[in-house]
Amino acid sequence: MLVPLGGIEMNSTMDDINLIQQAQRHHHLVVRELGEEIDLEIGTGDDDPSAFTHSPLIGVVPPREYSADENDESKQQMLIVSQVTSDDQELCRGQPTKRKKKVVKRWREEWADTYKWAYVDMKEGTARIFCSICREYGRKHRRNPYGNEGSRNMQMSALEEHNNSLLHKEALRLQMASKDKVIADKPVLAKALMSKTAGSILEAVLKRDPHEVEFIQSAQEVVRALERVISKNSIYVNTMERLLEPERMLIFRVPWVDDRGETHVNRGYRIHFNQTLGPCRGGLRFHPLMNLSIAKFLAFEQTLKNALSPYRLGGASGGSDFDPKGKSDNEVMRFCQSFMNELFRFLGPDKDLPSEEMGVGSREMNYLYGQYRKLAGHSQGSFTGPRTNWSNTSLRTEATGYGLVFFAQLILADMNKDLKGLRCAVSGAGKIAMHVLEKLIAYGALPITVSDSKGYLVDEDGFDYMKVSFLKDIKAQQRSLRDYSKTYARSKYYDEAKPWAERCDVAFPCASQNEIDTSDAINLVNSGCRILVEGSNMPCTPEAADVLRKGNVLIAPSVAAGTGGVVAGEYELKETNVNWSPEDFESKLQEAMKQTYQRALKTATDFGYLKESPEALVHGALISAFLTVGNSMSEQGCV
C-alpha cells in the first residue's frame, strides 16, 4: 500500500483528493515491504473512545534526510512543505472537530476497503489480533497501519488488554467491513440459508423495510429457525409473510412542558403486532434510542413469547424516545398524560394492556393508568404493574427475573447438575437483573457481576442479599455502580467494558438488545460459560450467536426463558379474588416455566434437533410459538 508522508494537516475547506495529490507531489512515497513492522497506533496515542473515534489516521513520519549530492530543488521542496505544514497547522487549530471527523471518515473507508491488515485468531486460549501480512502479533503491531513509528505512545502490545481493547473491536469491525458488501448495504448479517424459500421471505422484508436493523435481525433469526418447518409445508411460507407485517402501527406526537415552562416534543409508538390468539400484551419502553424498528422487533418477540405462555394472547410493544432519567416527577407525569391522550382509545382489557419495560417503572405506569382511567371513563382491568394482589406486593417484576433462574435450573437438572456453587455473570442493573441476583443467591449460586451503561462491577466474593439491597439503593438514588467499590474493597468497577470476560459457568444478559457482540462471545467461550439464558430480548448479534454455537454454549432464548412476566401479568389480571402468597405464586411460576421448557424441548426433538444441541431450545421455542400462531391464522382465514 502507498502511504503519503509528511506533516501536512487537513484543512476543513480543502478537498481530500487534492490534499493527497499535493502530498504526493512534495514527498517520496514509501512502499510497505512484506513482513515489515506495522504500527497499529491511531491518532495521538490516547486510548479513550473519543480520541479513537476522531483522531486522523494519517501518520506523521520524520522527514527524509537528503544526502549532500542531492539537488537543491529537493531541499527547496522540503522547505516549501515545511512552510505549508506550519501554515496549515495554524489554520486548523480553530476548528479541529470538523477536520478530524472528515479525515477519519475518509481514511477509515479506504482502510476498510484496501488495507485488510488484521484478523482475529486464538493463541494459547486467548483472542489476539494478527497481521494478515506476516501472521505475527505483539509489540511490533502497535496500532496505526499508516506509519508513525516515532510516537512515544506506541509501546503497548496490541492485546495486553484484549478483553476490553478498542483496537480489538476495531479489528473485528474492519474484518467484517472488508468482507461481502452486503453487510454494508443491508444492515444485518446475511447468513447462508438452507432453502431458497426462506431466503425469499427475508428478501421481502428487506425490500419493504430496508433500514429497520433490529426488526430485520429478529425476523432473520426466526426464519432461520423455521427452515425445517417451511420446507415441510409450503403453506407456512405465506403465513410467515403475513406474520412479519404488523396488524397496526401507531406513531404519534407527544408534546409536553418541563418545569421551566419550555415545550418539548417526543415521538410515541405502539405496535399491535398480532392479535390472532387474543388481546395484546406487551411492554412500554422509554429510552432516547427508541424508534420504530426497535418497537417492531420487541412486538414481534412478544408475540412469540406470548404464544408460548399458557394463555391465548396477542403481542404488542411500544414506547417513546423520551428519557425519564433526570426528569422530575411532575415532568414525567406531564409526559405520561400527553402520551396516554393519544393512546387510550386503543387500550382496554379486551384490546391491549401495556406493561413495564426499560425506562418504565411503577411511577410511570401509575401516571399512565391514572390518565387512561380518566379518559376511558371506567376502571375495568388494570395495566399490569400498578395493582397489587399478592400480600400487597405485585410479583410481576420479580416473575421475569425469577423465571430466568427457574429456566436455568431446569436445563441444569437435565444435565444432572444444579446452580449451587456455579459462578454466574449477570449484565444490567434494573429490576430483572436484581431479581435474577436474588433468586441465584436463593439457589446457592455465586453471582459475581452487574453492569450499567458506563461499565461493569465484579465482586469475586459474590453478591449476597445485603449487597443486593445496597445495589438497589445505589440505583434508586441514580448513583454509579462505582460507589459499590467504596464499601466493598474486593470488588472492582471497569469503565467502558462488559462482564463477559469474567470466568463464569452461566451467563444472564439482562441489559438490552445486541449487548453481546463477536468479541464478547469469544470472551464468554474462553471464560468457561456453558449456558446463556437470555433475559433481554435478542441480546446476541447474529455473529455472536454463531460463535456461541460453535463454542458449544447452550442458549436459552428469551422467547422461552422470559415467559415468567407474561404468566405473572395474567395471574395478576385474572386471579383478582385470590390472595396468593409469594410461595404459592412461585410454585405456579415454576410449573409454568417447566411446561414452557418441556414444550420447547419436545418440539425441537420432533423436528430432528438433538437435545444436546446448543440451539435446540432456540429452534424448539420458535417453532412451537410459530405453529401456535400460524395455525390459528390459517383457521381464521385471510384477516
XYZ file of C-alpha atoms in Angstrom, residues 218-219 221-222 225-226 297-310 400 403-404 407 509 532-539 555-567 592-593 595-597 599-600 617-629:
66
model
C -35.139 -10.557 14.613
C -37.005 -11.735 11.511
C -33.277 -15.329 13.395
C -36.857 -16.619 13.396
C -35.053 -21.375 12.988
C -38.167 -22.209 10.941
C -38.794 -6.106 16.915
C -39.970 -6.017 20.546
C -43.590 -6.540 19.474
C -42.608 -9.454 17.213
C -40.642 -11.114 20.016
C -43.527 -10.507 22.431
C -45.959 -12.153 20.013
C -43.882 -15.333 20.002
C -43.274 -15.157 23.751
C -47.000 -14.845 24.491
C -47.719 -17.758 22.131
C -45.501 -19.971 24.317
C -47.278 -18.954 27.528
C -50.257 -20.904 28.924
C -39.420 -12.302 34.874
C -38.400 -17.277 35.718
C -34.973 -16.929 34.100
C -35.404 -21.995 33.442
C -27.632 -10.964 29.756
C -26.529 -18.469 28.303
C -30.029 -17.542 29.494
C -31.397 -14.546 27.601
C -33.011 -12.075 29.984
C -33.148 -9.247 27.461
C -34.737 -9.559 24.039
C -32.252 -10.564 21.312
C -29.104 -9.906 23.390
C -28.627 -20.815 24.513
C -31.949 -20.438 26.327
C -33.870 -17.907 24.178
C -35.758 -15.018 25.738
C -38.895 -16.164 23.892
C -38.999 -19.155 26.256
C -36.976 -18.115 29.309
C -38.742 -14.748 29.593
C -42.328 -16.012 29.743
C -42.413 -15.571 33.523
C -43.525 -11.971 33.167
C -46.401 -12.965 30.883
C -47.592 -15.602 33.335
C -45.436 -22.652 34.043
C -41.703 -22.403 33.270
C -44.252 -26.529 30.821
C -42.599 -23.970 28.536
C -39.236 -25.716 28.773
C -42.760 -27.815 25.171
C -39.716 -26.206 23.510
C -34.108 -24.720 22.732
C -33.893 -21.836 20.252
C -35.322 -23.893 17.402
C -37.863 -25.645 19.601
C -39.215 -22.465 21.214
C -39.505 -20.504 17.970
C -41.058 -23.396 16.022
C -43.579 -24.102 18.765
C -44.548 -20.435 19.074
C -44.854 -20.002 15.308
C -47.013 -23.100 14.865
C -49.353 -21.895 17.618
C -49.833 -18.503 15.946
